[in-house]
Amino acid sequence: MSEIQFLCQQPRVYMIDQFASADELAPILDIVRDPQQLAQRGITTQHNKAGVSFEWRVQNEPLLKTLVERTYARLGFDNDLGFTLRFRNYQVGEYHPGHLDAYQVENFFLVATAILYLNDTTEGGETFFPRAQPEPVSIAPQAGRLAIWFNYTREGERDQAAFHEALPVRVGEKLTLTNFIYKPLEYANREL
């Protein structure tokens, strides 16, 4: 695993290359590309302009549990609502419009987002932060790369600079697993 790279101060964005190995990604890719394996797991997919997606329960998947625990070890805290990961498959022309990951469930806030890229995307598909300071930040999909960012400022306010989008895939496809990390707001002041 590579060292963590600090990409931006506002929002606080980090990247770790080779976070997951090709050997770890291969069985995940086998499952997500096989409708029969998804059906055996009780997974149903949906499809819109942001590609094919589904929620994947972590509890019964040892490999997912390993990757999630590794993510929490890097963060220094776990997820109080971490029951699933969101899988997405973007094909050519598909994208995710700009938005903030700033949600609240009871007393827990979506403090941080962690995206694991499962494949190299030939062209396009970057995770783009147009409001980042001092300049926009773009993260290209690369197999095994983990991107983490905080959705709230250290003071516990929604970080408007964390506004981001998935740019359209131009060539190839983009496959991701996203961990939406919910904690009380005091965790927003953490550093990696």
PDB file of C-alpha atoms in Angstrom:
ATOM      1  CA  MET A   1       0.000   0.000   0.000  1.00  0.00           C
ATOM      2  CA  SER A   2       1.260   3.445  -0.892  1.00  0.00           C
ATOM      3  CA  GLU A   3       1.536   6.325   1.513  1.00  0.00           C
ATOM      4  CA  ILE A   4      -1.444   8.547   2.010  1.00  0.00           C
ATOM      5  CA  GLN A   5      -1.422  11.657  -0.168  1.00  0.00           C
ATOM      6  CA  PHE A   6      -2.974  14.877   1.104  1.00  0.00           C
ATOM      7  CA  LEU A   7      -4.581  16.489  -1.947  1.00  0.00           C
ATOM      8  CA  CYS A   8      -6.463  19.459  -0.595  1.00  0.00           C
ATOM      9  CA  GLN A   9      -7.041  21.491   2.578  1.00  0.00           C
ATOM     10  CA  GLN A  10     -10.609  22.557   1.785  1.00  0.00           C
ATOM     11  CA  PRO A  11     -12.212  20.152   1.620  1.00  0.00           C
ATOM     12  CA  ARG A  12      -9.781  17.760   3.264  1.00  0.00           C
ATOM     13  CA  VAL A  13      -9.187  15.198   0.512  1.00  0.00           C
ATOM     14  CA  TYR A  14      -6.806  12.237   0.726  1.00  0.00           C
ATOM     15  CA  MET A  15      -5.786   9.482  -1.671  1.00  0.00           C
ATOM     16  CA  ILE A  16      -4.046   6.147  -1.177  1.00  0.00           C
ATOM     17  CA  ASP A  17      -2.852   4.242  -4.231  1.00  0.00           C
ATOM     18  CA  GLN A  18      -2.630   0.435  -4.094  1.00  0.00           C
ATOM     19  CA  PHE A  19      -4.967   0.417  -1.084  1.00  0.00           C
ATOM     20  CA  ALA A  20      -6.402  -2.864  -2.411  1.00  0.00           C
ATOM     21  CA  SER A  21      -4.414  -5.390  -4.420  1.00  0.00           C
ATOM     22  CA  ALA A  22      -5.394  -6.957  -7.740  1.00  0.00           C
ATOM     23  CA  ASP A  23      -5.853 -10.266  -5.874  1.00  0.00           C
ATOM     24  CA  GLU A  24      -8.368  -8.609  -3.534  1.00  0.00           C
ATOM     25  CA  LEU A  25     -10.227  -6.869  -6.347  1.00  0.00           C
ATOM     26  CA  ALA A  26     -10.538  -9.909  -8.647  1.00  0.00           C
ATOM     27  CA  PRO A  27     -13.156 -11.821  -6.586  1.00  0.00           C
ATOM     28  CA  ILE A  28     -15.148  -8.607  -6.040  1.00  0.00           C
ATOM     29  CA  LEU A  29     -15.196  -7.994  -9.793  1.00  0.00           C
ATOM     30  CA  ASP A  30     -16.245 -11.600 -10.412  1.00  0.00           C
ATOM     31  CA  ILE A  31     -19.246 -11.165  -8.105  1.00  0.00           C
ATOM     32  CA  VAL A  32     -20.425  -7.756  -9.354  1.00  0.00           C
ATOM     33  CA  ARG A  33     -20.256  -8.908 -12.995  1.00  0.00           C
ATOM     34  CA  ASP A  34     -22.240 -12.096 -12.393  1.00  0.00           C
ATOM     35  CA  PRO A  35     -26.023 -11.621 -12.070  1.00  0.00           C
ATOM     36  CA  GLN A  36     -26.367 -15.121 -10.643  1.00  0.00           C
ATOM     37  CA  GLN A  37     -23.953 -14.384  -7.776  1.00  0.00           C
ATOM     38  CA  LEU A  38     -25.767 -11.112  -7.070  1.00  0.00           C
ATOM     39  CA  ALA A  39     -29.120 -12.934  -7.013  1.00  0.00           C
ATOM     40  CA  GLN A  40     -27.724 -15.535  -4.583  1.00  0.00           C
ATOM     41  CA  ARG A  41     -26.864 -12.648  -2.251  1.00  0.00           C
ATOM     42  CA  GLY A  42     -30.334 -11.143  -2.563  1.00  0.00           C
ATOM     43  CA  ILE A  43     -28.949  -8.079  -4.342  1.00  0.00           C
ATOM     44  CA  THR A  44     -31.157  -6.125  -6.702  1.00  0.00           C
ATOM     45  CA  THR A  45     -29.691  -3.414  -8.903  1.00  0.00           C
ATOM     46  CA  GLN A  46     -31.017  -0.097 -10.147  1.00  0.00           C
ATOM     47  CA  HIS A  47     -29.963   1.812 -13.245  1.00  0.00           C
ATOM     48  CA  ASN A  48     -30.066   5.564 -13.943  1.00  0.00           C
ATOM     49  CA  LYS A  49     -27.762   8.306 -15.305  1.00  0.00           C
ATOM     50  CA  ALA A  50     -25.356   7.435 -12.478  1.00  0.00           C
ATOM     51  CA  GLY A  51     -24.994   3.881 -13.768  1.00  0.00           C
ATOM     52  CA  VAL A  52     -25.931   0.575 -12.203  1.00  0.00           C
ATOM     53  CA  SER A  53     -25.873   0.594  -8.416  1.00  0.00           C
ATOM     54  CA  PHE A  54     -26.743  -1.488  -5.389  1.00  0.00           C
ATOM     55  CA  GLU A  55     -26.168  -1.675  -1.657  1.00  0.00           C
ATOM     56  CA  TRP A  56     -23.881  -4.565  -0.689  1.00  0.00           C
ATOM     57  CA  ARG A  57     -24.092  -5.879   2.846  1.00  0.00           C
ATOM     58  CA  VAL A  58     -20.639  -6.130   4.399  1.00  0.00           C
ATOM     59  CA  GLN A  59     -21.470  -8.586   7.194  1.00  0.00           C
ATOM     60  CA  ASN A  60     -21.400 -11.828   5.157  1.00  0.00           C
ATOM     61  CA  GLU A  61     -18.532 -10.894   2.832  1.00  0.00           C
ATOM     62  CA  PRO A  62     -15.115 -11.507   4.471  1.00  0.00           C
ATOM     63  CA  LEU A  63     -13.210  -9.657   1.751  1.00  0.00           C
ATOM     64  CA  LEU A  64     -15.431  -6.590   2.075  1.00  0.00           C
ATOM     65  CA  LYS A  65     -15.012  -6.704   5.857  1.00  0.00           C
ATOM     66  CA  THR A  66     -11.231  -6.745   5.431  1.00  0.00           C
ATOM     67  CA  LEU A  67     -11.274  -3.700   3.137  1.00  0.00           C
ATOM     68  CA  VAL A  68     -13.691  -1.835   5.407  1.00  0.00           C
ATOM     69  CA  GLU A  69     -11.565  -2.537   8.501  1.00  0.00           C
ATOM     70  CA  ARG A  70      -8.468  -1.347   6.617  1.00  0.00           C
ATOM     71  CA  THR A  71     -10.308   1.866   5.707  1.00  0.00           C
ATOM     72  CA  TYR A  72     -11.273   2.475   9.333  1.00  0.00           C
ATOM     73  CA  ALA A  73      -7.704   1.816  10.465  1.00  0.00           C
ATOM     74  CA  ARG A  74      -6.494   4.559   8.086  1.00  0.00           C
ATOM     75  CA  LEU A  75      -9.237   6.935   9.243  1.00  0.00           C
ATOM     76  CA  GLY A  76      -8.689   6.251  12.928  1.00  0.00           C
ATOM     77  CA  PHE A  77     -12.409   5.637  13.504  1.00  0.00           C
ATOM     78  CA  ASP A  78     -15.160   3.300  12.333  1.00  0.00           C
ATOM     79  CA  ASN A  79     -18.652   3.824  10.925  1.00  0.00           C
ATOM     80  CA  ASP A  80     -21.646   3.847  13.240  1.00  0.00           C
ATOM     81  CA  LEU A  81     -23.972   2.997  10.305  1.00  0.00           C
ATOM     82  CA  GLY A  82     -21.586   0.912   8.203  1.00  0.00           C
ATOM     83  CA  PHE A  83     -23.804  -1.981   7.220  1.00  0.00           C
ATOM     84  CA  THR A  84     -23.418  -1.678   3.444  1.00  0.00           C
ATOM     85  CA  LEU A  85     -21.140  -0.392   0.716  1.00  0.00           C
ATOM     86  CA  ARG A  86     -22.610   1.203  -2.403  1.00  0.00           C
ATOM     87  CA  PHE A  87     -21.446  -0.364  -5.648  1.00  0.00           C
ATOM     88  CA  ARG A  88     -21.621   1.666  -8.865  1.00  0.00           C
ATOM     89  CA  ASN A  89     -20.867   0.722 -12.459  1.00  0.00           C
ATOM     90  CA  TYR A  90     -20.700   3.696 -14.836  1.00  0.00           C
ATOM     91  CA  GLN A  91     -20.653   2.981 -18.571  1.00  0.00           C
ATOM     92  CA  VAL A  92     -19.735   5.427 -21.364  1.00  0.00           C
ATOM     93  CA  GLY A  93     -21.719   8.646 -20.984  1.00  0.00           C
ATOM     94  CA  GLU A  94     -22.838   7.927 -17.427  1.00  0.00           C
ATOM     95  CA  TYR A  95     -21.969  10.287 -14.584  1.00  0.00           C
ATOM     96  CA  HIS A  96     -23.104  11.460 -11.170  1.00  0.00           C
ATOM     97  CA  PRO A  97     -24.263  15.087 -10.940  1.00  0.00           C
ATOM     98  CA  GLY A  98     -22.635  17.476  -8.479  1.00  0.00           C
ATOM     99  CA  HIS A  99     -23.745  17.151  -4.853  1.00  0.00           C
ATOM    100  CA  LEU A 100     -22.663  17.249  -1.208  1.00  0.00           C
ATOM    101  CA  ASP A 101     -22.475  14.082   0.908  1.00  0.00           C
ATOM    102  CA  ALA A 102     -23.837  15.914   3.946  1.00  0.00           C
ATOM    103  CA  TYR A 103     -26.596  13.828   5.521  1.00  0.00           C
ATOM    104  CA  GLN A 104     -27.803  13.145   9.035  1.00  0.00           C
ATOM    105  CA  VAL A 105     -29.416   9.988  10.437  1.00  0.00           C
ATOM    106  CA  GLU A 106     -30.547  10.572  14.014  1.00  0.00           C
ATOM    107  CA  ASN A 107     -27.416  11.826  15.860  1.00  0.00           C
ATOM    108  CA  PHE A 108     -24.982  10.578  13.217  1.00  0.00           C
ATOM    109  CA  PHE A 109     -23.611  12.667  10.343  1.00  0.00           C
ATOM    110  CA  LEU A 110     -22.016  11.558   7.074  1.00  0.00           C
ATOM    111  CA  VAL A 111     -18.674  12.882   8.258  1.00  0.00           C
ATOM    112  CA  ALA A 112     -16.482  11.245   5.606  1.00  0.00           C
ATOM    113  CA  THR A 113     -16.786   9.448   2.278  1.00  0.00           C
ATOM    114  CA  ALA A 114     -14.370   6.742   1.100  1.00  0.00           C
ATOM    115  CA  ILE A 115     -14.459   5.526  -2.509  1.00  0.00           C
ATOM    116  CA  LEU A 116     -12.506   2.466  -3.597  1.00  0.00           C
ATOM    117  CA  TYR A 117     -11.955   2.362  -7.368  1.00  0.00           C
ATOM    118  CA  LEU A 118     -12.186  -1.229  -8.606  1.00  0.00           C
ATOM    119  CA  ASN A 119     -10.743  -0.720 -12.103  1.00  0.00           C
ATOM    120  CA  ASP A 120      -8.755   1.644 -14.289  1.00  0.00           C
ATOM    121  CA  THR A 121     -11.052   3.811 -16.387  1.00  0.00           C
ATOM    122  CA  THR A 122      -9.598   4.403 -19.855  1.00  0.00           C
ATOM    123  CA  GLU A 123     -10.873   7.980 -20.162  1.00  0.00           C
ATOM    124  CA  GLY A 124     -13.136  10.151 -17.998  1.00  0.00           C
ATOM    125  CA  GLY A 125     -14.952   9.173 -14.808  1.00  0.00           C
ATOM    126  CA  GLU A 126     -12.867  11.387 -12.497  1.00  0.00           C
ATOM    127  CA  THR A 127     -14.195  12.351  -9.082  1.00  0.00           C
ATOM    128  CA  PHE A 128     -14.082  16.134  -9.393  1.00  0.00           C
ATOM    129  CA  PHE A 129     -14.203  18.806  -6.668  1.00  0.00           C
ATOM    130  CA  PRO A 130     -14.770  22.077  -8.577  1.00  0.00           C
ATOM    131  CA  ARG A 131     -14.995  24.236  -5.413  1.00  0.00           C
ATOM    132  CA  ALA A 132     -11.844  22.893  -3.748  1.00  0.00           C
ATOM    133  CA  GLN A 133      -9.355  25.489  -2.529  1.00  0.00           C
ATOM    134  CA  PRO A 134      -6.850  26.695  -3.566  1.00  0.00           C
ATOM    135  CA  GLU A 135      -7.822  25.011  -6.864  1.00  0.00           C
ATOM    136  CA  PRO A 136     -10.141  22.266  -8.149  1.00  0.00           C
ATOM    137  CA  VAL A 137      -9.136  18.657  -7.434  1.00  0.00           C
ATOM    138  CA  SER A 138      -9.651  15.706  -9.778  1.00  0.00           C
ATOM    139  CA  ILE A 139      -9.106  12.051  -8.849  1.00  0.00           C
ATOM    140  CA  ALA A 140      -8.798   9.596 -11.734  1.00  0.00           C
ATOM    141  CA  PRO A 141     -10.219   6.082 -11.269  1.00  0.00           C
ATOM    142  CA  GLN A 142      -7.370   3.627 -10.817  1.00  0.00           C
ATOM    143  CA  ALA A 143      -7.753   0.031  -9.648  1.00  0.00           C
ATOM    144  CA  GLY A 144      -7.071  -0.245  -5.919  1.00  0.00           C
ATOM    145  CA  ARG A 145      -7.018   3.532  -5.304  1.00  0.00           C
ATOM    146  CA  LEU A 146      -8.907   4.828  -2.268  1.00  0.00           C
ATOM    147  CA  ALA A 147     -10.121   8.427  -2.090  1.00  0.00           C
ATOM    148  CA  ILE A 148     -11.307   9.816   1.260  1.00  0.00           C
ATOM    149  CA  TRP A 149     -12.737  13.227   2.018  1.00  0.00           C
ATOM    150  CA  PHE A 150     -14.452  14.976   4.899  1.00  0.00           C
ATOM    151  CA  ASN A 151     -17.899  16.423   4.226  1.00  0.00           C
ATOM    152  CA  TYR A 152     -17.885  18.761   7.228  1.00  0.00           C
ATOM    153  CA  THR A 153     -15.400  21.381   8.362  1.00  0.00           C
ATOM    154  CA  ARG A 154     -13.428  20.932  11.572  1.00  0.00           C
ATOM    155  CA  GLU A 155     -15.999  23.256  13.176  1.00  0.00           C
ATOM    156  CA  GLY A 156     -18.851  20.889  12.251  1.00  0.00           C
ATOM    157  CA  GLU A 157     -20.346  22.918   9.391  1.00  0.00           C
ATOM    158  CA  ARG A 158     -21.215  21.465   5.996  1.00  0.00           C
ATOM    159  CA  ASP A 159     -18.135  21.995   3.860  1.00  0.00           C
ATOM    160  CA  GLN A 160     -19.417  23.586   0.646  1.00  0.00           C
ATOM    161  CA  ALA A 161     -15.999  22.931  -0.913  1.00  0.00           C
ATOM    162  CA  ALA A 162     -16.762  19.177  -0.636  1.00  0.00           C
ATOM    163  CA  PHE A 163     -19.253  19.573  -3.498  1.00  0.00           C
ATOM    164  CA  HIS A 164     -18.199  16.914  -6.013  1.00  0.00           C
ATOM    165  CA  GLU A 165     -19.324  15.032  -9.089  1.00  0.00           C
ATOM    166  CA  ALA A 166     -18.416  11.932 -11.066  1.00  0.00           C
ATOM    167  CA  LEU A 167     -17.477  13.184 -14.521  1.00  0.00           C
ATOM    168  CA  PRO A 168     -18.849  11.248 -17.506  1.00  0.00           C
ATOM    169  CA  VAL A 169     -17.006   8.115 -18.538  1.00  0.00           C
ATOM    170  CA  ARG A 170     -15.727   8.699 -22.085  1.00  0.00           C
ATOM    171  CA  VAL A 171     -13.983   5.368 -22.772  1.00  0.00           C
ATOM    172  CA  GLY A 172     -14.249   2.115 -20.805  1.00  0.00           C
ATOM    173  CA  GLU A 173     -16.195   1.789 -17.578  1.00  0.00           C
ATOM    174  CA  LYS A 174     -15.866   2.874 -13.946  1.00  0.00           C
ATOM    175  CA  LEU A 175     -16.521   0.520 -11.029  1.00  0.00           C
ATOM    176  CA  THR A 176     -16.532   1.745  -7.416  1.00  0.00           C
ATOM    177  CA  LEU A 177     -17.409   0.759  -3.872  1.00  0.00           C
ATOM    178  CA  THR A 178     -18.322   3.666  -1.601  1.00  0.00           C
ATOM    179  CA  ASN A 179     -18.322   3.680   2.175  1.00  0.00           C
ATOM    180  CA  PHE A 180     -20.469   6.484   3.629  1.00  0.00           C
ATOM    181  CA  ILE A 181     -19.041   6.983   7.119  1.00  0.00           C
ATOM    182  CA  TYR A 182     -21.458   8.217   9.775  1.00  0.00           C
ATOM    183  CA  LYS A 183     -20.281   9.461  13.177  1.00  0.00           C
ATOM    184  CA  PRO A 184     -21.181  12.209  15.655  1.00  0.00           C
ATOM    185  CA  LEU A 185     -20.084  15.621  14.363  1.00  0.00           C
ATOM    186  CA  GLU A 186     -17.059  15.874  16.660  1.00  0.00           C
ATOM    187  CA  TYR A 187     -15.340  13.394  14.331  1.00  0.00           C
ATOM    188  CA  ALA A 188     -15.322  16.061  11.609  1.00  0.00           C
ATOM    189  CA  ASN A 189     -12.229  17.628  13.200  1.00  0.00           C
ATOM    190  CA  ARG A 190     -10.049  14.535  12.673  1.00  0.00           C
ATOM    191  CA  GLU A 191      -7.008  14.308  10.424  1.00  0.00           C
ATOM    192  CA  LEU A 192      -5.637  11.262   8.657  1.00  0.00           C
TER     193      LEU A 192
END
